[in-house]
mmCIF file of C-alpha atoms in Angstrom:
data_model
loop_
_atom_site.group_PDB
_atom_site.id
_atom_site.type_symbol
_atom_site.label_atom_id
_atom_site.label_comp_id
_atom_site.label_asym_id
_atom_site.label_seq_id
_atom_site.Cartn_x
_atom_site.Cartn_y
_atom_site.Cartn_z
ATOM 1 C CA UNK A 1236 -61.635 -126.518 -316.205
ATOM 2 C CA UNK A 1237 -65.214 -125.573 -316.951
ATOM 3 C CA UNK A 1238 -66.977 -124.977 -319.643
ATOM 4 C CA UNK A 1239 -67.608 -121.313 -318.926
ATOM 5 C CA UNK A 1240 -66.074 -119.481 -321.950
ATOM 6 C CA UNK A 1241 -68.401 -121.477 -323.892
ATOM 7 C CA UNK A 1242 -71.484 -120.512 -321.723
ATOM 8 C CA UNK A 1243 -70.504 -116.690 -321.773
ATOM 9 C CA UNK A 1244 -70.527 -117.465 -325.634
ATOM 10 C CA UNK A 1245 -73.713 -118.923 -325.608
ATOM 11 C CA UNK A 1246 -75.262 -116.124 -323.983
ATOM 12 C CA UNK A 1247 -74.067 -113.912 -326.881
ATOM 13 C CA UNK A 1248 -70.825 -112.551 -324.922
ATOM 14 C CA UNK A 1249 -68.262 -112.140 -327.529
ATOM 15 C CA UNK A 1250 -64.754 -113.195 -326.084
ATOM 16 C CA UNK A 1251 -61.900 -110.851 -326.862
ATOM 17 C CA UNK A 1252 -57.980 -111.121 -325.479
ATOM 18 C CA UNK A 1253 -56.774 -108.001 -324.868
ATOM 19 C CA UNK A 1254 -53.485 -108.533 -325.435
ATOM 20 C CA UNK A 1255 -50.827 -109.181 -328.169
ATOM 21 C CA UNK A 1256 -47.231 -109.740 -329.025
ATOM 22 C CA UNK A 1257 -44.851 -111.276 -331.614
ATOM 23 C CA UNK A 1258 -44.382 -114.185 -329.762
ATOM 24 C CA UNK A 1259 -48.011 -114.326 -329.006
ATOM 25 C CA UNK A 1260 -48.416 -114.834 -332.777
ATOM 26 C CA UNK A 1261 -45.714 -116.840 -334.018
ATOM 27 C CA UNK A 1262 -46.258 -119.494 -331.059
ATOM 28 C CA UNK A 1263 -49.376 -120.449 -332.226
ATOM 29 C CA UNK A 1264 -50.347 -119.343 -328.818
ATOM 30 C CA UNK A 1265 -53.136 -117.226 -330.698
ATOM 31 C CA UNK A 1266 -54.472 -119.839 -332.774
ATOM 32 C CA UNK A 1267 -54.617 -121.803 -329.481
ATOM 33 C CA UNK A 1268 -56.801 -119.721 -327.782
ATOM 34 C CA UNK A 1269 -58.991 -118.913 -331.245
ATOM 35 C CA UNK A 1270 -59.459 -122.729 -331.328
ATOM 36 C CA UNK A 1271 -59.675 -123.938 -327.250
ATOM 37 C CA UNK A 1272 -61.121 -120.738 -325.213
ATOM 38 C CA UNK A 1273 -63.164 -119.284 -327.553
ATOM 39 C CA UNK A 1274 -61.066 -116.208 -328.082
ATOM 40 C CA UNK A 1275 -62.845 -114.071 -331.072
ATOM 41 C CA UNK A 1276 -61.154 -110.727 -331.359
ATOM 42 C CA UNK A 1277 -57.768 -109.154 -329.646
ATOM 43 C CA UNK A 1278 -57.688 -105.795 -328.470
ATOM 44 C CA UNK A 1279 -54.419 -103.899 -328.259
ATOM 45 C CA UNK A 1280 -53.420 -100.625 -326.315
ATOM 46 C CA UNK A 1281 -50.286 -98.396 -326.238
ATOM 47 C CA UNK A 1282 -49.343 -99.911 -323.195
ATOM 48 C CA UNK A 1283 -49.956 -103.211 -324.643
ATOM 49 C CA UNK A 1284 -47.733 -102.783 -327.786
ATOM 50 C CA UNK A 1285 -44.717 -100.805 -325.167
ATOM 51 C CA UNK A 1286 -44.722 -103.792 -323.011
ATOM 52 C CA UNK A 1287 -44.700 -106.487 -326.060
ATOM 53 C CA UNK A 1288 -41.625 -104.232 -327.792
ATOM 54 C CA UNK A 1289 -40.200 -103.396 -324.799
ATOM 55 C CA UNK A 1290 -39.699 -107.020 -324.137
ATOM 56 C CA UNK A 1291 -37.603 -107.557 -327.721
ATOM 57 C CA UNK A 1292 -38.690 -111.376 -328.144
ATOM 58 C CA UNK A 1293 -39.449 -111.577 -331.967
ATOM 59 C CA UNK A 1294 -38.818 -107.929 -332.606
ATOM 60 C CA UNK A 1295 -34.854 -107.722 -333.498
ATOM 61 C CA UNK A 1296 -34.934 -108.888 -337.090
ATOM 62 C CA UNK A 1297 -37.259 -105.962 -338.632
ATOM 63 C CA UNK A 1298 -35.587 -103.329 -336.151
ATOM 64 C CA UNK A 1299 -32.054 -104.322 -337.169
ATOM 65 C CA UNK A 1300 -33.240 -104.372 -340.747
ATOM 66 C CA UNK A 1301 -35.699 -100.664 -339.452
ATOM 67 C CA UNK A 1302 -32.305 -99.365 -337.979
ATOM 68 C CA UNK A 1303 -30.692 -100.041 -341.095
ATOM 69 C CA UNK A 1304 -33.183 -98.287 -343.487
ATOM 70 C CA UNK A 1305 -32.399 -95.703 -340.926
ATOM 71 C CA UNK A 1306 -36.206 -94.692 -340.958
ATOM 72 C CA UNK A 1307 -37.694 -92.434 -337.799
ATOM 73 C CA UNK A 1308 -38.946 -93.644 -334.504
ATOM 74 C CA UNK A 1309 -42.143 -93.478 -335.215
ATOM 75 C CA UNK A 1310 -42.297 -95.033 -338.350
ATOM 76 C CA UNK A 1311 -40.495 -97.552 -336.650
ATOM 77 C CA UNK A 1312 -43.318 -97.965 -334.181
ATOM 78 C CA UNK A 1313 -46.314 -97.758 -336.716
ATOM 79 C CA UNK A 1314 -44.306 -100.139 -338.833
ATOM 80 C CA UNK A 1315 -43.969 -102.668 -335.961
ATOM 81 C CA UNK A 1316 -47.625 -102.397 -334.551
ATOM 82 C CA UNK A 1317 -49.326 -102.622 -337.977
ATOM 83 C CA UNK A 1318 -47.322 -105.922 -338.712
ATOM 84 C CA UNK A 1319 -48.483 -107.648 -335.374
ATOM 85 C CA UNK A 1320 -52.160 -106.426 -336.311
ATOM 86 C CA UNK A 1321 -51.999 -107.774 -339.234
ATOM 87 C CA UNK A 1322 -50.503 -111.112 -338.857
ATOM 88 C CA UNK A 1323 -53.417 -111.658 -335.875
ATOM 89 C CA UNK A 1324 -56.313 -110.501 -338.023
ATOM 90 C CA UNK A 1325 -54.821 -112.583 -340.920
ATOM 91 C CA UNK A 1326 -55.368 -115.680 -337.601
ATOM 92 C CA UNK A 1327 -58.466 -114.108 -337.146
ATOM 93 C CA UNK A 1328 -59.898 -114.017 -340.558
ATOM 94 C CA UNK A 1329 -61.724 -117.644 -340.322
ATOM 95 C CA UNK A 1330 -63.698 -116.340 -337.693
ATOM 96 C CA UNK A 1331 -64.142 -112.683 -339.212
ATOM 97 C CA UNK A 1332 -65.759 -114.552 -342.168
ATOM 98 C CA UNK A 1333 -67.817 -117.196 -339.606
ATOM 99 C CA UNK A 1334 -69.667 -114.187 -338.401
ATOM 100 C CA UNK A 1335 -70.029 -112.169 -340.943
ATOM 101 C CA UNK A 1336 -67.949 -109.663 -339.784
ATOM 102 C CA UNK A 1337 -68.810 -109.582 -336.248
ATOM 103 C CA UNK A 1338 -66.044 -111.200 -334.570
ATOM 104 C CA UNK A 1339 -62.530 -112.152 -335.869
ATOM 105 C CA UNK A 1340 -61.683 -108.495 -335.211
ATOM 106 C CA UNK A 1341 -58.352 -106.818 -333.848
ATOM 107 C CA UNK A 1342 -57.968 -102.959 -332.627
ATOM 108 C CA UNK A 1343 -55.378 -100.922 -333.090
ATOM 109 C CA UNK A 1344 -55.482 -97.671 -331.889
ATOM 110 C CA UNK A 1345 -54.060 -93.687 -333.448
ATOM 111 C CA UNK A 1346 -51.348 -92.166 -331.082
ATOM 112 C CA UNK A 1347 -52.886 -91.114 -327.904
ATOM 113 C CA UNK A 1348 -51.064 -87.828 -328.626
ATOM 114 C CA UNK A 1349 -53.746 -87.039 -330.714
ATOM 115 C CA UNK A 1350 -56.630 -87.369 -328.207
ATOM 116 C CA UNK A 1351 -57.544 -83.721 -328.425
ATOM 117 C CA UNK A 1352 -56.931 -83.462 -332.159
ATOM 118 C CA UNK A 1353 -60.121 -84.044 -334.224
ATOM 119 C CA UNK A 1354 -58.614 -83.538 -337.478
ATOM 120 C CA UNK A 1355 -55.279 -85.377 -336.899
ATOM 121 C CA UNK A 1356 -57.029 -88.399 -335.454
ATOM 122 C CA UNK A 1357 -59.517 -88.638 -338.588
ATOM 123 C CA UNK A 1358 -55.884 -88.530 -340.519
ATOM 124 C CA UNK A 1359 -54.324 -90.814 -338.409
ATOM 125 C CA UNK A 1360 -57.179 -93.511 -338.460
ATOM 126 C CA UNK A 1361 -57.349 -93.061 -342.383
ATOM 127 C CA UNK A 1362 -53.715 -94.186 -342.408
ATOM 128 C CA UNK A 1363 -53.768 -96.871 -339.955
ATOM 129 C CA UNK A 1364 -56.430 -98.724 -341.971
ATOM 130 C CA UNK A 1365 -54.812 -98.246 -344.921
ATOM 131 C CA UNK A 1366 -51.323 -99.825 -343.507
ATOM 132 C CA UNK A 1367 -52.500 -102.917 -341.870
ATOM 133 C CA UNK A 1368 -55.141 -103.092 -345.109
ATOM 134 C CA UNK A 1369 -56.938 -105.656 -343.375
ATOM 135 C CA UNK A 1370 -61.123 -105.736 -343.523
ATOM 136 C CA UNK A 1371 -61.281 -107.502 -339.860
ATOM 137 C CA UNK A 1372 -59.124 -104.282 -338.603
ATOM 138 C CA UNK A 1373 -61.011 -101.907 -336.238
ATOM 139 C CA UNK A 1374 -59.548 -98.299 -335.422
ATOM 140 C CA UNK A 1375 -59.414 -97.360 -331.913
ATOM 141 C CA UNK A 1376 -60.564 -93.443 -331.044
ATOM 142 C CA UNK A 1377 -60.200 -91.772 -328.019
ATOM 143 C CA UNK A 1378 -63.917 -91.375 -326.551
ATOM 144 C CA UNK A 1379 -62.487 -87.582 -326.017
ATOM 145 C CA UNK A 1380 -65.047 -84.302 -326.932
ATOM 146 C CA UNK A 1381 -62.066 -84.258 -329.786
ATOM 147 C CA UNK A 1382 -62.465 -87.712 -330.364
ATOM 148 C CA UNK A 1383 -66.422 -87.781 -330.609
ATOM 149 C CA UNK A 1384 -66.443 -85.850 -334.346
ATOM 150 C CA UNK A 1385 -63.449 -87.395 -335.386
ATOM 151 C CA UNK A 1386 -65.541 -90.877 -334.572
ATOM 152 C CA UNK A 1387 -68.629 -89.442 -336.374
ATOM 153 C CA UNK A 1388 -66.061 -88.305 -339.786
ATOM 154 C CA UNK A 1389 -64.179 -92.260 -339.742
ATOM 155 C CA UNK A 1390 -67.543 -93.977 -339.244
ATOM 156 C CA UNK A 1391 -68.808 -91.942 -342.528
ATOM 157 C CA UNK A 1392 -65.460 -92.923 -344.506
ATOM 158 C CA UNK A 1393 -66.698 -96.065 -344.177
ATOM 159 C CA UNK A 1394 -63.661 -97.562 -341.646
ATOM 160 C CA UNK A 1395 -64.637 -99.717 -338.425
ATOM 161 C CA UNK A 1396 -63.801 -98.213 -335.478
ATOM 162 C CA UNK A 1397 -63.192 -99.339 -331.451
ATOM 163 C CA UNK A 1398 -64.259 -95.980 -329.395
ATOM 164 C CA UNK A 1399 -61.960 -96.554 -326.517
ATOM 165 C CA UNK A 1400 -61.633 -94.830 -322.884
ATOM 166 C CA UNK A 1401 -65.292 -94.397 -322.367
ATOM 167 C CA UNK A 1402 -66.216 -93.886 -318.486
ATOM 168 C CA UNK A 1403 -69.402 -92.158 -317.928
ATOM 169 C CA UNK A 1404 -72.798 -92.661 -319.098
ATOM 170 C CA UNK A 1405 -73.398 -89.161 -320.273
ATOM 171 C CA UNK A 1406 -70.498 -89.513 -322.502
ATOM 172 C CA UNK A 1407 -71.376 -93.101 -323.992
ATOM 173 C CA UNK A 1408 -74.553 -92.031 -325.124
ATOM 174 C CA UNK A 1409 -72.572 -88.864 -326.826
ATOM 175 C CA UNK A 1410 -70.280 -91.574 -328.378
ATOM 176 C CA UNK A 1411 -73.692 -93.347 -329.764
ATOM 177 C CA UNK A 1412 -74.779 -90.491 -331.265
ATOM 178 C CA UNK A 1413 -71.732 -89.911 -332.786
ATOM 179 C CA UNK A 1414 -71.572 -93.332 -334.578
ATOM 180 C CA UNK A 1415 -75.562 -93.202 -335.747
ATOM 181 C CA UNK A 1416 -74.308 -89.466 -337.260
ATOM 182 C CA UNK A 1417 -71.219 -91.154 -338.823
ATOM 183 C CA UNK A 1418 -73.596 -93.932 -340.332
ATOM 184 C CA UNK A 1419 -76.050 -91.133 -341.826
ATOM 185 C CA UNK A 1420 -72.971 -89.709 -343.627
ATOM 186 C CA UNK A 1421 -72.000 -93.215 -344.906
ATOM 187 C CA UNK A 1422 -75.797 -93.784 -346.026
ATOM 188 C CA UNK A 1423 -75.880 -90.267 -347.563
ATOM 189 C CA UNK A 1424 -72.219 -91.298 -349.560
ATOM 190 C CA UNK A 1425 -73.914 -94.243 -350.559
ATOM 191 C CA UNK A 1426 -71.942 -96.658 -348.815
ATOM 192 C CA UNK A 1427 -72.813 -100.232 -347.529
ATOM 193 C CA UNK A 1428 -73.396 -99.804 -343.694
ATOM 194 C CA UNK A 1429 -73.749 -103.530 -343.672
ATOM 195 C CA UNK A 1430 -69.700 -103.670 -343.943
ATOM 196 C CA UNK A 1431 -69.502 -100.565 -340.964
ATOM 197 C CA UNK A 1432 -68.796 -101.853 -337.383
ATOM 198 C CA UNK A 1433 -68.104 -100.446 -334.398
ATOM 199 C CA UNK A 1434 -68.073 -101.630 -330.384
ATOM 200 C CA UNK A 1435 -67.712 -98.843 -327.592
ATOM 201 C CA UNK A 1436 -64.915 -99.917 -324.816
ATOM 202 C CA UNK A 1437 -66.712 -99.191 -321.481
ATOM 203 C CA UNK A 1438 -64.564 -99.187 -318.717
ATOM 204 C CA UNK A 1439 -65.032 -101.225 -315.755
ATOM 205 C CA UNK A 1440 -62.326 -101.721 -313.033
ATOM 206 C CA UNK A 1441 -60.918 -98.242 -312.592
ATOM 207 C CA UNK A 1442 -64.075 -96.870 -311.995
ATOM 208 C CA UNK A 1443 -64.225 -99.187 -308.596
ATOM 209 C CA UNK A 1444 -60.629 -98.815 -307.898
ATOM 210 C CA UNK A 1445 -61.407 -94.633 -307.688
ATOM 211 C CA UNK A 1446 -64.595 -94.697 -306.211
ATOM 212 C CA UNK A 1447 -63.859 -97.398 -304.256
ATOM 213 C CA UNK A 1448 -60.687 -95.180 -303.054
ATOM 214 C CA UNK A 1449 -63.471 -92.601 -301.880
ATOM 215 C CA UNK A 1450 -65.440 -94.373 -300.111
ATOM 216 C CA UNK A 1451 -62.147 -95.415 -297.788
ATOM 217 C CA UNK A 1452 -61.979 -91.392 -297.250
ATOM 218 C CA UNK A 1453 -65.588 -91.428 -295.849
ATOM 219 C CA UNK A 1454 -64.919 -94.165 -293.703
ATOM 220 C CA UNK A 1455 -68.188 -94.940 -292.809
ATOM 221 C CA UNK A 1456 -70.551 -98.750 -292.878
ATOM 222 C CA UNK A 1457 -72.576 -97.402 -295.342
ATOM 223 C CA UNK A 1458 -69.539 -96.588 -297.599
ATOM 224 C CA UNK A 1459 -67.901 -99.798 -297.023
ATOM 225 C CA UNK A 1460 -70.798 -101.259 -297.827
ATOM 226 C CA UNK A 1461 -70.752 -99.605 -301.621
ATOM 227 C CA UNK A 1462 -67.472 -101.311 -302.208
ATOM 228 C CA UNK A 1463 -67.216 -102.718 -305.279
ATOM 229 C CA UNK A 1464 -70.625 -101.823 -306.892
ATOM 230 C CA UNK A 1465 -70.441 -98.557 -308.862
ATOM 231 C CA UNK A 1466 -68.577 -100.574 -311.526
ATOM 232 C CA UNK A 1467 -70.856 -102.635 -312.348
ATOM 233 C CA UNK A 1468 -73.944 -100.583 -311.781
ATOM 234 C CA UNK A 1469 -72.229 -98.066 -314.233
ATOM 235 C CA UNK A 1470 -71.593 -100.580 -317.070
ATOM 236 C CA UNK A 1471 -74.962 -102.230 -316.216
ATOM 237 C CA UNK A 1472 -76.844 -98.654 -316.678
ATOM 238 C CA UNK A 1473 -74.675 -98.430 -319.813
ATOM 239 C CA UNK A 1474 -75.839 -101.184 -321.144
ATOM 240 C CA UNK A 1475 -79.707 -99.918 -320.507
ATOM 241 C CA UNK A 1476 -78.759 -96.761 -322.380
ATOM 242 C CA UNK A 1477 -77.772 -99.023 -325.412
ATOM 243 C CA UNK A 1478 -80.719 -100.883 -325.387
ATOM 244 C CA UNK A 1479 -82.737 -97.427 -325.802
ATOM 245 C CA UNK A 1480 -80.655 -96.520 -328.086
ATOM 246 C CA UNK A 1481 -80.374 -99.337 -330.527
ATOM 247 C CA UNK A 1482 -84.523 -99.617 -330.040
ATOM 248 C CA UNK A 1483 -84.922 -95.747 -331.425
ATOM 249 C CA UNK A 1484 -86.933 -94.619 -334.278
ATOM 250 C CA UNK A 1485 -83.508 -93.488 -335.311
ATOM 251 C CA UNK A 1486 -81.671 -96.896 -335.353
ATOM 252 C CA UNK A 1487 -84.590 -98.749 -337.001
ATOM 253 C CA UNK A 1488 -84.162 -96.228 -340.126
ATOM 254 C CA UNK A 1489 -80.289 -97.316 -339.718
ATOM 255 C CA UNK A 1490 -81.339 -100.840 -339.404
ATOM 256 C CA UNK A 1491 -83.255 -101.151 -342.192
ATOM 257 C CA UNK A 1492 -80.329 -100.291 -344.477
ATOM 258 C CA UNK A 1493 -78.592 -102.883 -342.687
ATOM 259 C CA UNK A 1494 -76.104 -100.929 -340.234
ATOM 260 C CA UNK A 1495 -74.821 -102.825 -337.614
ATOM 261 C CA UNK A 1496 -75.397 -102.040 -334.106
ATOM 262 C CA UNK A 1497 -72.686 -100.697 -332.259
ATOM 263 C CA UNK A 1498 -71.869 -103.222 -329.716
ATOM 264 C CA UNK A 1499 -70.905 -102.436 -325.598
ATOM 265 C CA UNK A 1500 -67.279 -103.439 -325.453
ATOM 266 C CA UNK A 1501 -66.480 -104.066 -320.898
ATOM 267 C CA UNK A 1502 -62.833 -103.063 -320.750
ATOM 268 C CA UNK A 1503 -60.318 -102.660 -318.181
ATOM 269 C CA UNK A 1504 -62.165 -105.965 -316.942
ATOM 270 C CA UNK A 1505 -58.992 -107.817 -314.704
ATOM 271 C CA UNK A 1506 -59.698 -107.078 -311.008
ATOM 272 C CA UNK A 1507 -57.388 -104.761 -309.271
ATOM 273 C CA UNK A 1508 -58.758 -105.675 -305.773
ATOM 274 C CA UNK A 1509 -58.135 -108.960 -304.439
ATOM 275 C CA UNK A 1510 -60.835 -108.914 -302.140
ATOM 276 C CA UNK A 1511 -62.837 -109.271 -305.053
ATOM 277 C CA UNK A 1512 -63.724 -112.150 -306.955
ATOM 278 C CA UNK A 1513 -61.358 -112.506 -309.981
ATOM 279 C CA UNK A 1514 -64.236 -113.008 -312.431
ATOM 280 C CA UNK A 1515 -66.064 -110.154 -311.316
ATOM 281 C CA UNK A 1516 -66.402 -108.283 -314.506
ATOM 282 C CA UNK A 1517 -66.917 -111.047 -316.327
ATOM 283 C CA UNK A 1518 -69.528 -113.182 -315.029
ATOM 284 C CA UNK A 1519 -71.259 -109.975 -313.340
ATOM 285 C CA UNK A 1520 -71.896 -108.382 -316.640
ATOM 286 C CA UNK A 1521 -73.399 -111.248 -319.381
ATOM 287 C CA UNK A 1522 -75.848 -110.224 -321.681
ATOM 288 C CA UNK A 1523 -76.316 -110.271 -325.414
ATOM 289 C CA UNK A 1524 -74.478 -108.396 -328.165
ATOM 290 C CA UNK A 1525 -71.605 -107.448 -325.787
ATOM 291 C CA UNK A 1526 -67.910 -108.311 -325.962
ATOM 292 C CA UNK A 1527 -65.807 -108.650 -322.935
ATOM 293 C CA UNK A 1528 -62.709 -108.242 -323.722
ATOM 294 C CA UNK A 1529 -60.204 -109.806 -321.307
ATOM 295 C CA UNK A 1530 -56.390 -109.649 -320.147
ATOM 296 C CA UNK A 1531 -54.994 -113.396 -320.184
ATOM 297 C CA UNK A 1532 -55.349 -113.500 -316.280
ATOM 298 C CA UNK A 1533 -58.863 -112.925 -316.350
ATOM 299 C CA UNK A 1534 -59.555 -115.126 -319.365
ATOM 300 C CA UNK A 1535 -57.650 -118.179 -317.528
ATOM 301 C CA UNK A 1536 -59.756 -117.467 -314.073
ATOM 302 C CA UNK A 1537 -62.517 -117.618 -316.000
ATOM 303 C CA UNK A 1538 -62.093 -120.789 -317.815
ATOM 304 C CA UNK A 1539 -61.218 -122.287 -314.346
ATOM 305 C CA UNK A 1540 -63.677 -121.161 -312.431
ATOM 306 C CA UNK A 1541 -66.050 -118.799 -313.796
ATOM 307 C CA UNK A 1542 -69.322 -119.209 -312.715
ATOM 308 C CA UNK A 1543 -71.736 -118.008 -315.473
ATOM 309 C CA UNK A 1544 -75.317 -118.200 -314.957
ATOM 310 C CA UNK A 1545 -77.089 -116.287 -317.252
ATOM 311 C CA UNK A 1546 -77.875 -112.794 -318.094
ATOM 312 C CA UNK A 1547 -76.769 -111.017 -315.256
ATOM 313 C CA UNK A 1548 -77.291 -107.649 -316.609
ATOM 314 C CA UNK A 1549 -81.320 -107.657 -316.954
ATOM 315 C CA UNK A 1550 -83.444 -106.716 -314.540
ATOM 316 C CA UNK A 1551 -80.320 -104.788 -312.412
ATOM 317 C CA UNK A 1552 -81.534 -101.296 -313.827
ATOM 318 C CA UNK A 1553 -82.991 -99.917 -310.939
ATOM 319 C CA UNK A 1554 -80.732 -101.280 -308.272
ATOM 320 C CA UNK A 1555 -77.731 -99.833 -310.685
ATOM 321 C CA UNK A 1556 -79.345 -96.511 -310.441
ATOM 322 C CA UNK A 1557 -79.712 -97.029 -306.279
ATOM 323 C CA UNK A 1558 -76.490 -98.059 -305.818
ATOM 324 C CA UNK A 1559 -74.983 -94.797 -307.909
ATOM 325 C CA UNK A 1560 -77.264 -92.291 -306.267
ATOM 326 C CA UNK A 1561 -76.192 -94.137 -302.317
ATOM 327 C CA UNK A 1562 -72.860 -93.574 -303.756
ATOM 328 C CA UNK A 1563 -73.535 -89.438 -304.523
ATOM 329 C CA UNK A 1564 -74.783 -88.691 -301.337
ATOM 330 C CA UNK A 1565 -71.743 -89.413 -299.620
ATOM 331 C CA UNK A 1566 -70.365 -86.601 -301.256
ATOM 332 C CA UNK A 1567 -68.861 -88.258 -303.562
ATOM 333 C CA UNK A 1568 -69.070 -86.404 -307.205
ATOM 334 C CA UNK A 1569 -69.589 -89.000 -310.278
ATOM 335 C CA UNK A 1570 -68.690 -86.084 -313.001
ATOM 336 C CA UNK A 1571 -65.736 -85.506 -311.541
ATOM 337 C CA UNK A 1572 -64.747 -89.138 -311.139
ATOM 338 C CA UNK A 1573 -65.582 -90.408 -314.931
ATOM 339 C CA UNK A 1574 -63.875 -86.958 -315.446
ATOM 340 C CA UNK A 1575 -60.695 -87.863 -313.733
ATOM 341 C CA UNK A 1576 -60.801 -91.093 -315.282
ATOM 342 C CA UNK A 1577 -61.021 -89.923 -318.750
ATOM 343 C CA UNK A 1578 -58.000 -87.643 -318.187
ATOM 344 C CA UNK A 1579 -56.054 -90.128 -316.549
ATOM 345 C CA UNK A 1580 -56.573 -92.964 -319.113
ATOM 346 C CA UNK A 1581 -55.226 -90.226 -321.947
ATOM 347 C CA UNK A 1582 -52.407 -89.743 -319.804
ATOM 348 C CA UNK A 1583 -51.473 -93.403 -319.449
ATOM 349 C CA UNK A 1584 -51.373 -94.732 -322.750
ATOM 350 C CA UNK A 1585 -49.607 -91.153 -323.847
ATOM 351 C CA UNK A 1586 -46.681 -92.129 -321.465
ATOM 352 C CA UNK A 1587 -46.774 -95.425 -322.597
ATOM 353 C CA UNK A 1588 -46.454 -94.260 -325.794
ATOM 354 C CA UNK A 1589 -43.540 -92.104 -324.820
ATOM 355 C CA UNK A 1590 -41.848 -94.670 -323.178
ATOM 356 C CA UNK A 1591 -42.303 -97.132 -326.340
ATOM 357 C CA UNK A 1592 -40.964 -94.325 -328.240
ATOM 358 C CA UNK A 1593 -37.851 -94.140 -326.025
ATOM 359 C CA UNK A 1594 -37.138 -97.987 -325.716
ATOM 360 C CA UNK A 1595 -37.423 -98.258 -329.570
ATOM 361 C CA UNK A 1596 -35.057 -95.605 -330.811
ATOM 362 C CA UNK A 1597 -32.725 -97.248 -328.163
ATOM 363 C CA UNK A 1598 -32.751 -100.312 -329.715
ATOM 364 C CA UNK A 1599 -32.732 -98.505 -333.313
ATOM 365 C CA UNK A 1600 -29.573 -96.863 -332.202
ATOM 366 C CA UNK A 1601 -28.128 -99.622 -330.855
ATOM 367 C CA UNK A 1602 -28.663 -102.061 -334.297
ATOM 368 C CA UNK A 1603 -27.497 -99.210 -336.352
ATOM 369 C CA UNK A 1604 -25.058 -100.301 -338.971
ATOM 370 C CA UNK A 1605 -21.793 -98.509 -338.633
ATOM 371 C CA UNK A 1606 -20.426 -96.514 -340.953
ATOM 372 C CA UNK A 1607 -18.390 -97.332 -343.322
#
């Protein structure tokens, strides 16, 4: 083993699992990884939470005692998820308090059904906080044009939120914007913006895996040569947009009321392409005030054999920028990848959803009581 988890920490990489379960929890497994890998925050995901249920290890007690309440499916669900979330930020809450409320944080995000829904989603997150009732909690919003106000409305309540699905840099800098307006509404109510956090999920792999799926199309050495690079220059220009951002006139009015800044989040970070390093988007995208947050796959790779070296995200700016243009004039249209993208991550985690849905009022049905 190396000791790279706690250089990626060192250079100001926040380490977050995402992944949870039951078992996860009750193990101690959790703890384990809070205390040995330097695991400080757990995303979850509908398709997370549809594989952990699906799987019924440490679920049947509350759905037998669910099933005989006789409540709906979805309560069902909500009732489930929020439980996990809490018991993990309750694990979390050392660290929470270490950091003064930086790390120590777990996400749990409003039905994906509600991606194009401003109103329902402000609802929905409103709720959610209010049932896991947990200060280390973090709502998860669709990065969605419905999503972007509904961000800008739960920021100004005064709730923490994880803006998730975020693909293109056009639309991250729309999702800044929307959490600097949602901090000028919690200002202008008076609230403490020092207790306000947010991160911004920026995904990674699937942008390689579609462009990447392009570039076979064209066929040509120059396009094979772009293999495996607009991912990383995408999240690496990303980050330069934060940097502007977070160094605005803006910000500094923000900062001097003691907001927080809302941190780059790398998601979708496991490699899908095995001709790539495992620890690609891990040890290709350090720099301060991020969080990477990892499936357990990646996080074991790179506790084996990451090989961190620094900031790896300075100084790439330009070369980002090359790579991205090299990659446009092969025809191939960025909008209407990050486009795609967007649409297709909805669409995923509203299936999972579905099928999570499905599975549970199976098993609700199934530990029904009889009658009688």
């Amino acid at each position: 083993m190396t000791d790279a988890l706690k250089r990626l920490s060192d250079e100001g990489v926040a380490i977050w699992l995402d992944d949870l379960s039951r078992k996860r929890i009750t193990s101690g497994n959790l703890a384990e990884l809070i205390d040995q890998q330097h695991v400080v925050g757990v995303t979850t995901n509908p398709s997370i939470f549809q594989k952990a249920i699906s799987s019924g290890d440490g679920y049947e007690q509350q759905l037998t005692d669910l099933a005989t309440r006789k409540v709906t499916v979805d309560e069902a669900i909500r009732m489930i998820t929020t439980a996990d979330v809490r018991d993990a930020a309750d694990i979390l809450r050392p660290v929470f308090d270490a950091t003064d409320g930086q790390d120590g944080r777990v996400s749990i995000e409003v039905d994906p059904r509600l991606a194009h829904h401003t109103a329902a989603t402000v609802a929905e997150a409103k709720q959610l906080a209010w049932l896991v009732d947990r200060p280390n909690t973090l709502i998860k919003i669709p990065a969605t044009k419905a999503g972007l106000p509904a961000i800008t409305e739960v920021i100004g309540k005064g709730i923490s939120v994880n803006v998730t699905l975020i693909f293109s840099l056009e639309r991250y800098r729309e999702v800044m914007d929307a959490y600097l307006a949602g901090l000028e509404k919690a200002k202008a109510a008076g609230l403490d913006l020092s207790l306000i956090h947010s991160v911004a999920s920026f995904f990674v792999s699937r942008v390689d895996t579609e462009i990447d799926k392009r570039l076979d199309t064209v066929g040509t050495d120059e396009a094979k040569a772009l293999k495996g690079k607009a991912a990383l220059a995408n999240a690496r220009l990303a980050y330069q947009a934060y940097e502007e951002v977070f160094s605005s006139d803006r910000w500094a009015a923000l900062d001097r009321a003691h907001a927080n800044k809302q941190r780059p989040l790398w998601a979708s970070t496991g490699v899908k392409d095995p001709a790539y390093k495992d620890t690609l988007y891990v040890v290709d995208l350090v720099a301060p005030g991020t969080v990477n947050t990892m499936p357990e796959a990646t996080l074991e790779a790179t506790a084996d054999h990451g090989q961190v070296t620094g900031d790896t995200i300075a100084g790439t700016y330009e070369q980002a920028r090359a790579e991205l243009d090299a990659v446009a004039k092969l025809g191939i249209s960025y909008d209407d990848v990050v486009q795609l993208l967007e649409d297709e991550g909805v669409e995923k985690f509203e299936a999972a959803w579905i099928d999570l849905l499905n599975s549970t009022e199976a098993e609700l049905k199934r530990l029904a009581p009889s009658e009688g």
